[in-house]
Amino acid sequence: MAEGILIYAEQREGKLRKAAFESLSEASRLAEKTGGGVSALLIGKDVDGLAPQLGPYGAGKVFVAQADHLEKYTTEGHTAVFADLIKQIDPSIVLIGGSTQGRDLAPRVAMRTGGGLAADCIDLEISDGNKMVCRRPAYAGKAHCEVVFRDGVSPQMATLRPNVFLVVEPDASKTAEVEQFQVNITPDQIRVKPIEMQVKGGERVDLTEAEIIVSGGRGMKGPENFAMLEELADVLGGNCAVGASRAAVDAGWREQRFQVGQTGKVVTPNLYIACGISGAIQHLAGMGSSKVIVAVNKDPDANIFKVADYGITEDLFKIVPLLKEELKKLLSE
Amino acid sequence: MNIVCCIKQVPDTATVIKIDPEEKHIQREGITYIVSPYDEFAVEEALQIKEKLGDTTVTVVTMGPERAKEALRQCFAMGADEGYHLVDDAFDDSDTYATATTLAAAIKKIDFDLIICGKHAVDGDTSQVGAQVAELLDIPQVSMIMKEEINDDKKTAVVNRQLEGGEEVLEVQLPSLWTCQKGLNEPRYPTLKGIMGTKKKPITDFTVSDLGLSPEEVGLLGSKTDVSKMYPPPPRLPGRIVEGEPEEAVKELAKLLREEAKVI
Ligand SMILES: Cc1cc2nc3c(=O)[nH]c(=O)nc-3n(C[C@H](O)[C@H](O)[C@H](O)COP(=O)(O)OP(=O)(O)OC[C@H]3O[C@@H](n4cnc5c(N)ncnc54)[C@H](O)[C@@H]3O)c2cc1C
Ligand SMILES: Nc1ncnc2c1ncn2[C@@H]1O[C@H](COP(=O)(O)O)[C@@H](O)[C@H]1O
């Protein structure tokens, strides 16, 4: 009988990612209902040192798979280890953070192990003992659905949308048992060779991981005016990113990787400040589940006001600089 | 080279989605359909590779109801050469596992050096089918590519893929499967000549038995998951317009963000 919950402890360059803690926190919550233990899988080279960080967040056991050829993430390397572990410990539930890496890895592992996989979940629940019910948006958030696993399917797997699941308070008294897990895949079986990482705009967090996003649209009038949003973001601190609508990206004012929306990034920050964005359905698809939305738009009929928690109908060129000063004052108090 | 693009017909992104009374699907009436935007990037990239390398066939494959033929023809109008339509009532309600099983069975019947998919289809939004097809065909995958260059030996390629905070450059062996992210290219508009030519391009239909699969392996029966319920997203409560002169409005907004919303 399949039992217990396994999470994927994503790390990059020797640092555990937020995705790992979100998955682990959610696993601990689910385990209160399912019973069985919570374990974590950590893959890389010389990553032993990270294992103790997982205990306080609820991992009873950490499987560590280490090899030179696992230093950099590859789909094939991680799939092989992950699938081997699932076959060995037979968990009933597997949770993976829905980061770029998690979304690349999870479907491949699900296919190899015969598991079912629900993508980009925003809520999980247990019914009938250990059946997982997954809630997730579809049609770019225009509909939500419940995904269940068909009878006898194991493991029940889900990727979790970043920034949605709360990280529990660590309990320093809890420690995890650490077990080395054998790596069977050989270097020649990995048909992809990572060459280099091209870090871009390194100092700000990625949109999908940001807690606050200041975003600009066609109303920004030109690329130079985004400096205003950058300054506002600076005031708001390290977890703030600057986004854009497709109109701003298509005009060449911002790079594509900053686009929010149906054909850009789907984001769930605590605070989304939309400046000069009309709120087209495709834009709302990307940011409509932000916890709090602020809109600055001089057109009182703009669609963005239908989803905004707070709106100001004024010229953004007046409002944004004032807001920056006001927040600076407030945050320094 | 033979390049296979997996494309899906989906509701237009501007569609207002309504849920049907059974609460399991969306209402189909009045929907206009398009080729999923990311799949257009896939077809465009395949066409650009063909233009660069010459001697290349671009094949488009879709699984979907009868109307999905229109999506294949739209890809023909862009320049794709031939199409396969996996069409059978038995395919209804496939999850990504069953979809990938069906697509992979079809692709095995087609000679291929490279498979290109969209990053995700803008209906289910799962981003799972590409990787699952790659697994079934036992080929490597690269997700969310932003740039690619096939090496002269045509056995390897150098590909950039998007990651949080940057791009990763990889060398990948062919055959492999790539999924496309926005920014890779600008899909071309069909030309009149392209549209005129679509009728002459062949579409082969495949049913379950043509694929050598049993009905238990496809559709809902072959699926691992099931959508048990579909419902509208939770409504956002009506917001508040912060009134007043700019200075006052901004002060009030900052206060609300801190004291009421508690987000700063
Ligand atoms: C297949 C497809 C996919 C798409 N995907 C996306 C996507 O991922 N993301 C996305 O954003 N869009 C997407 N779109 C485009 C979308 O339909 C809209 O065209 C786009 O979001 C509009 O951007 P905008 O709000 O910046 O511009 P506009 O709609 O032009 O709005 C600009 C707003 O700024 C306001 N404004 C102007 N000047 C000022 C000022 N001085 N002060 C205050 N307010 C001012 C105006 O009142 C207006 O409301 C997609 C479209 C399609 C067809
Ligand atoms: N029914 C289908 N027919 C053809 N290709 C599909 C189908 N479903 C998904 N795909 C391909 O898989 C990609 C990812 O889809 P999804 O996993 O559904 O988000 C799409 O962009 C397509 O390239």
CSV table of C-alpha atoms in Angstrom, one decimal, chain A residues 3-320:
chain,number,residue,atom,x,y,z
A,3,GLU,CA,1.9,5.6,2.0
A,4,GLY,CA,3.4,8.9,3.0
A,5,ILE,CA,4.2,12.1,1.1
A,6,LEU,CA,7.4,12.8,-0.8
A,7,ILE,CA,8.4,16.3,-1.8
A,8,TYR,CA,11.1,17.5,-4.2
A,9,ALA,CA,13.5,19.8,-2.4
A,10,GLU,CA,14.5,22.1,-5.3
A,11,GLN,CA,17.9,23.6,-4.9
A,12,ARG,CA,20.0,25.7,-7.3
A,13,GLU,CA,23.7,26.4,-6.8
A,14,GLY,CA,23.7,25.0,-3.3
A,15,LYS,CA,20.7,27.0,-2.1
A,16,LEU,CA,17.3,25.6,-1.3
A,17,ARG,CA,14.6,27.4,-3.3
A,18,LYS,CA,11.4,28.7,-1.8
A,19,ALA,CA,9.5,26.1,-3.8
A,20,ALA,CA,11.0,23.4,-1.5
A,21,PHE,CA,9.7,25.1,1.6
A,22,GLU,CA,6.3,25.7,0.1
A,23,SER,CA,5.9,22.0,-0.9
A,24,LEU,CA,7.2,20.8,2.4
A,25,SER,CA,4.9,23.1,4.4
A,26,GLU,CA,1.9,21.9,2.4
A,27,ALA,CA,3.0,18.2,2.8
A,28,SER,CA,3.1,18.6,6.5
A,29,ARG,CA,-0.4,20.0,6.5
A,30,LEU,CA,-1.7,17.2,4.4
A,31,ALA,CA,0.1,14.6,6.5
A,32,GLU,CA,-2.0,15.5,9.5
A,33,LYS,CA,-4.9,14.0,7.5
A,34,THR,CA,-3.2,11.2,5.6
A,35,GLY,CA,-0.9,10.0,8.4
A,36,GLY,CA,2.4,8.5,7.2
A,37,GLY,CA,5.6,10.3,7.0
A,38,VAL,CA,6.8,13.3,5.0
A,39,SER,CA,10.1,12.8,3.2
A,40,ALA,CA,12.1,15.0,0.9
A,41,LEU,CA,14.4,14.4,-2.0
A,42,LEU,CA,17.5,16.5,-2.5
A,43,ILE,CA,19.5,16.0,-5.6
A,44,GLY,CA,22.8,17.6,-6.6
A,45,LYS,CA,26.5,17.5,-5.8
A,46,ASP,CA,27.7,18.1,-2.3
A,47,VAL,CA,24.3,19.0,-1.1
A,48,ASP,CA,24.4,17.1,2.2
A,49,GLY,CA,24.7,20.3,4.0
A,50,LEU,CA,21.2,21.4,3.0
A,51,ALA,CA,19.4,18.5,4.4
A,52,PRO,CA,19.3,19.7,8.0
A,53,GLN,CA,17.4,22.8,6.9
A,54,LEU,CA,14.4,20.6,5.9
A,55,GLY,CA,13.7,19.0,9.2
A,56,PRO,CA,12.3,22.1,10.9
A,57,TYR,CA,9.8,22.5,8.1
A,58,GLY,CA,8.4,19.0,8.5
A,59,ALA,CA,10.6,16.5,6.7
A,60,GLY,CA,11.0,13.4,8.8
A,61,LYS,CA,13.5,12.0,6.3
A,62,VAL,CA,15.6,13.4,3.6
A,63,PHE,CA,16.9,11.3,0.8
A,64,VAL,CA,20.1,12.8,-0.6
A,65,ALA,CA,21.2,11.8,-4.1
A,66,GLN,CA,24.7,13.1,-5.0
A,67,ALA,CA,27.0,12.8,-8.0
A,68,ASP,CA,29.3,14.9,-10.0
A,69,HIS,CA,27.0,14.7,-13.0
A,70,LEU,CA,24.0,15.9,-10.9
A,71,GLU,CA,25.7,19.2,-10.1
A,72,LYS,CA,23.6,21.0,-12.6
A,73,TYR,CA,19.9,20.3,-13.1
A,74,THR,CA,19.1,18.1,-16.1
A,75,THR,CA,15.6,16.7,-16.7
A,76,GLU,CA,17.0,13.2,-17.4
A,77,GLY,CA,19.3,13.1,-14.4
A,78,HIS,CA,16.7,14.3,-11.9
A,79,THR,CA,13.9,12.2,-13.5
A,80,ALA,CA,15.9,9.0,-13.1
A,81,VAL,CA,16.7,9.5,-9.4
A,82,PHE,CA,13.2,10.8,-8.6
A,83,ALA,CA,11.5,7.8,-10.4
A,84,ASP,CA,13.8,5.3,-8.7
A,85,LEU,CA,13.0,6.7,-5.3
A,86,ILE,CA,9.3,6.7,-6.0
A,87,LYS,CA,9.5,3.0,-7.0
A,88,GLN,CA,11.4,2.2,-3.9
A,89,ILE,CA,9.4,4.0,-1.2
A,90,ASP,CA,6.0,4.0,-2.9
A,91,PRO,CA,4.6,7.3,-1.6
A,92,SER,CA,0.9,7.9,-2.1
A,93,ILE,CA,1.4,11.7,-2.7
A,94,VAL,CA,4.2,13.6,-4.4
A,95,LEU,CA,4.4,17.4,-4.3
A,96,ILE,CA,6.7,19.5,-6.5
A,97,GLY,CA,7.0,23.3,-6.5
A,98,GLY,CA,5.7,24.7,-9.7
A,99,SER,CA,8.8,26.6,-10.6
A,100,THR,CA,10.3,26.3,-14.1
A,101,GLN,CA,12.3,23.4,-13.0
A,102,GLY,CA,9.4,21.7,-11.2
A,103,ARG,CA,7.1,22.1,-14.2
A,104,ASP,CA,9.8,20.6,-16.5
A,105,LEU,CA,10.5,17.6,-14.2
A,106,ALA,CA,7.2,16.6,-12.8
A,107,PRO,CA,5.4,15.5,-16.0
A,108,ARG,CA,8.4,13.3,-17.0
A,109,VAL,CA,8.5,11.6,-13.5
A,110,ALA,CA,4.7,11.1,-13.6
A,111,MET,CA,4.9,9.4,-17.0
A,112,ARG,CA,7.8,7.2,-15.9
A,113,THR,CA,6.1,6.1,-12.7
A,114,GLY,CA,2.6,5.9,-14.0
A,115,GLY,CA,1.5,8.6,-11.6
A,116,GLY,CA,-1.3,11.1,-12.2
A,117,LEU,CA,-0.3,14.8,-12.2
A,118,ALA,CA,-2.3,17.9,-11.5
A,119,ALA,CA,-0.5,21.1,-12.7
A,120,ASP,CA,-0.1,24.5,-11.0
A,121,CYS,CA,-2.4,23.8,-8.0
A,122,ILE,CA,-3.5,26.6,-5.7
A,123,ASP,CA,-5.3,24.4,-3.1
A,124,LEU,CA,-5.0,20.8,-2.0
A,125,GLU,CA,-7.3,18.8,0.2
A,126,ILE,CA,-7.6,15.2,1.4
A,127,SER,CA,-10.8,13.2,1.3
A,128,ASP,CA,-11.6,9.6,2.0
A,129,GLY,CA,-8.5,8.9,4.0
A,130,ASN,CA,-5.7,9.6,1.5
A,131,LYS,CA,-7.3,10.7,-1.8
A,132,MET,CA,-6.0,14.1,-2.9
A,133,VAL,CA,-8.3,16.7,-4.4
A,134,CYS,CA,-6.5,19.4,-6.3
A,135,ARG,CA,-7.9,22.8,-7.1
A,136,ARG,CA,-6.3,24.7,-10.0
A,137,PRO,CA,-7.1,27.5,-12.5
A,138,ALA,CA,-7.6,26.7,-16.2
A,139,TYR,CA,-8.4,28.8,-19.2
A,140,ALA,CA,-5.9,31.4,-17.8
A,141,GLY,CA,-7.8,31.7,-14.6
A,142,LYS,CA,-11.2,32.2,-16.3
A,143,ALA,CA,-12.3,28.9,-14.8
A,144,HIS,CA,-11.2,26.9,-11.8
A,145,CYS,CA,-11.4,23.2,-11.5
A,146,GLU,CA,-11.1,20.2,-9.2
A,147,VAL,CA,-8.8,17.5,-10.3
A,148,VAL,CA,-9.1,14.0,-8.7
A,149,PHE,CA,-7.1,10.9,-9.3
A,150,ARG,CA,-8.7,7.9,-10.9
A,151,ASP,CA,-9.1,4.8,-8.8
A,152,GLY,CA,-5.9,2.9,-8.1
A,153,VAL,CA,-3.6,5.6,-9.5
A,154,SER,CA,-0.4,6.0,-7.6
A,155,PRO,CA,1.4,8.2,-6.9
A,156,GLN,CA,-1.0,11.2,-6.8
A,157,MET,CA,1.3,14.1,-7.9
A,158,ALA,CA,0.8,17.8,-8.0
A,159,THR,CA,2.9,20.9,-8.9
A,160,LEU,CA,2.2,23.9,-6.7
A,161,ARG,CA,1.8,27.4,-8.0
A,162,PRO,CA,4.6,29.5,-6.6
A,163,ASN,CA,3.8,32.1,-3.9
A,164,VAL,CA,0.4,30.6,-3.0
A,165,PHE,CA,1.1,28.0,-0.3
A,166,LEU,CA,2.2,29.5,3.0
A,167,VAL,CA,5.5,28.4,4.5
A,168,VAL,CA,5.1,27.1,8.1
A,169,GLU,CA,7.1,28.6,10.9
A,170,PRO,CA,10.2,26.4,11.3
A,171,ASP,CA,10.4,24.3,14.5
A,172,ALA,CA,14.1,24.1,15.4
A,173,SER,CA,13.5,21.1,17.6
A,174,LYS,CA,12.5,18.9,14.7
A,175,THR,CA,15.2,17.2,12.8
A,176,ALA,CA,15.2,14.9,9.8
A,177,GLU,CA,16.9,11.6,9.4
A,178,VAL,CA,19.2,11.8,6.4
A,179,GLU,CA,19.8,8.8,4.0
A,180,GLN,CA,22.1,8.7,1.0
A,181,PHE,CA,20.2,7.5,-2.0
A,182,GLN,CA,21.9,5.6,-4.8
A,183,VAL,CA,22.3,7.2,-8.2
A,184,ASN,CA,21.9,4.7,-11.0
A,185,ILE,CA,21.9,7.0,-14.0
A,186,THR,CA,25.3,7.4,-15.6
A,187,PRO,CA,26.7,10.6,-17.3
A,188,ASP,CA,26.4,9.2,-20.8
A,189,GLN,CA,22.6,8.6,-20.3
A,190,ILE,CA,22.1,12.3,-20.0
A,191,ARG,CA,21.6,13.7,-23.5
A,192,VAL,CA,21.5,17.3,-22.5
A,193,LYS,CA,24.7,19.2,-21.5
A,194,PRO,CA,24.2,22.5,-19.6
A,195,ILE,CA,26.8,25.0,-20.9
A,196,GLU,CA,26.1,28.2,-19.0
A,197,MET,CA,23.6,30.3,-17.1
A,198,GLN,CA,23.1,33.8,-18.6
A,199,VAL,CA,21.9,35.7,-15.6
A,200,LYS,CA,19.8,38.7,-16.6
A,201,GLY,CA,18.9,41.7,-14.5
A,202,GLY,CA,20.2,39.7,-11.5
A,203,GLU,CA,19.5,42.1,-8.8
A,204,ARG,CA,15.7,41.9,-8.9
A,205,VAL,CA,13.7,38.7,-8.1
A,206,ASP,CA,11.9,36.9,-10.8
A,207,LEU,CA,8.3,38.0,-11.4
A,208,THR,CA,7.0,34.6,-10.5
A,209,GLU,CA,8.8,34.8,-7.1
A,210,ALA,CA,8.2,38.4,-6.3
A,211,GLU,CA,6.0,39.5,-3.4
A,212,ILE,CA,5.3,42.9,-4.8
A,213,ILE,CA,5.1,43.7,-8.5
A,214,VAL,CA,4.9,47.2,-10.0
A,215,SER,CA,3.8,46.9,-13.5
A,216,GLY,CA,3.5,49.4,-16.4
A,217,GLY,CA,1.4,49.4,-19.6
A,218,ARG,CA,0.9,51.5,-22.7
A,219,GLY,CA,0.1,54.4,-20.4
A,220,MET,CA,3.8,54.6,-19.5
A,221,LYS,CA,4.2,56.3,-22.9
A,222,GLY,CA,7.8,55.2,-23.5
A,223,PRO,CA,10.7,53.0,-22.2
A,224,GLU,CA,12.4,55.9,-20.3
A,225,ASN,CA,9.4,56.3,-18.0
A,226,PHE,CA,9.9,52.8,-16.6
A,227,ALA,CA,12.7,54.3,-14.5
A,228,MET,CA,9.9,55.7,-12.4
A,229,LEU,CA,8.6,52.2,-11.7
A,230,GLU,CA,12.1,50.9,-11.1
A,231,GLU,CA,12.5,53.7,-8.4
A,232,LEU,CA,9.2,52.7,-6.8
A,233,ALA,CA,10.3,49.1,-6.8
A,234,ASP,CA,13.6,50.1,-5.2
A,235,VAL,CA,11.6,51.7,-2.4
A,236,LEU,CA,9.6,48.6,-1.9
A,237,GLY,CA,12.7,46.5,-1.4
A,238,GLY,CA,14.3,43.2,-2.4
A,239,ASN,CA,11.2,41.2,-3.0
A,240,CYS,CA,9.8,43.6,-5.6
A,241,ALA,CA,9.9,43.2,-9.3
A,242,VAL,CA,8.9,45.3,-12.3
A,243,GLY,CA,6.4,43.9,-14.8
A,244,ALA,CA,4.8,45.0,-18.0
A,245,SER,CA,1.7,44.5,-20.2
A,246,ARG,CA,2.0,43.0,-23.6
A,247,ALA,CA,1.4,46.4,-25.2
A,248,ALA,CA,4.6,47.7,-23.4
A,249,VAL,CA,6.5,44.6,-24.4
A,250,ASP,CA,5.4,44.7,-28.0
A,251,ALA,CA,6.3,48.3,-28.3
A,252,GLY,CA,9.8,47.3,-27.3
A,253,TRP,CA,9.9,49.2,-24.1
A,254,ARG,CA,10.5,46.1,-21.9
A,255,GLU,CA,12.0,42.7,-22.6
A,256,GLN,CA,9.6,39.8,-23.2
A,257,ARG,CA,10.6,38.1,-19.9
A,258,PHE,CA,8.9,40.9,-18.0
A,259,GLN,CA,5.5,40.4,-19.6
A,260,VAL,CA,2.6,39.5,-17.3
A,261,GLY,CA,-0.4,37.7,-18.7
A,262,GLN,CA,-1.7,34.8,-20.7
A,263,THR,CA,1.3,34.8,-23.0
A,264,GLY,CA,3.6,36.1,-20.4
A,265,LYS,CA,4.1,35.1,-16.8
A,266,VAL,CA,1.4,34.1,-14.4
A,267,VAL,CA,2.1,35.9,-11.1
A,268,THR,CA,0.6,35.7,-7.6
A,269,PRO,CA,2.3,38.5,-5.6
A,270,ASN,CA,0.9,39.9,-2.4
A,271,LEU,CA,0.6,43.3,-4.1
A,272,TYR,CA,0.3,44.1,-7.8
A,273,ILE,CA,0.4,47.8,-8.7
A,274,ALA,CA,-0.8,48.3,-12.3
A,275,CYS,CA,0.1,51.6,-13.8
A,276,GLY,CA,-1.3,52.7,-17.1
A,277,ILE,CA,-2.7,49.2,-17.8
A,278,SER,CA,-6.2,48.9,-19.2
A,279,GLY,CA,-6.8,45.4,-17.8
A,280,ALA,CA,-7.4,43.3,-21.0
A,281,ILE,CA,-8.7,39.8,-20.3
A,282,GLN,CA,-5.3,38.4,-21.3
A,283,HIS,CA,-3.5,40.6,-18.8
A,284,LEU,CA,-6.0,39.8,-16.0
A,285,ALA,CA,-5.3,36.1,-16.8
A,286,GLY,CA,-1.7,36.6,-15.6
A,287,MET,CA,-2.3,38.7,-12.4
A,288,GLY,CA,-5.9,38.3,-11.5
A,289,SER,CA,-5.2,36.1,-8.5
A,290,SER,CA,-2.7,38.5,-6.9
A,291,LYS,CA,-3.7,39.0,-3.3
A,292,VAL,CA,-4.1,42.8,-3.5
A,293,ILE,CA,-4.4,44.8,-6.7
A,294,VAL,CA,-3.8,48.5,-7.0
A,295,ALA,CA,-4.7,50.3,-10.3
A,296,VAL,CA,-3.6,53.7,-11.4
A,297,ASN,CA,-5.4,54.7,-14.6
A,298,LYS,CA,-6.8,58.0,-15.7
A,299,ASP,CA,-9.8,56.3,-17.4
A,300,PRO,CA,-12.4,55.5,-14.8
A,301,ASP,CA,-14.0,52.9,-17.1
A,302,ALA,CA,-10.8,50.9,-17.5
A,303,ASN,CA,-11.4,47.2,-17.0
A,304,ILE,CA,-8.6,47.0,-14.5
A,305,PHE,CA,-10.8,48.7,-11.9
A,306,LYS,CA,-13.1,45.7,-12.0
A,307,VAL,CA,-10.4,43.6,-10.3
A,308,ALA,CA,-8.6,46.3,-8.4
A,309,ASP,CA,-8.9,46.4,-4.6
A,310,TYR,CA,-7.8,50.0,-4.6
A,311,GLY,CA,-7.9,52.4,-7.5
A,312,ILE,CA,-6.8,55.9,-8.3
A,313,THR,CA,-8.3,57.5,-11.4
A,314,GLU,CA,-5.5,60.0,-12.1
A,315,ASP,CA,-2.5,60.7,-14.3
A,316,LEU,CA,0.1,58.1,-13.4
A,317,PHE,CA,2.8,60.6,-14.0
A,318,LYS,CA,1.5,62.5,-11.0
A,319,ILE,CA,0.7,59.5,-8.8
A,320,VAL,CA,3.7,57.3,-9.1
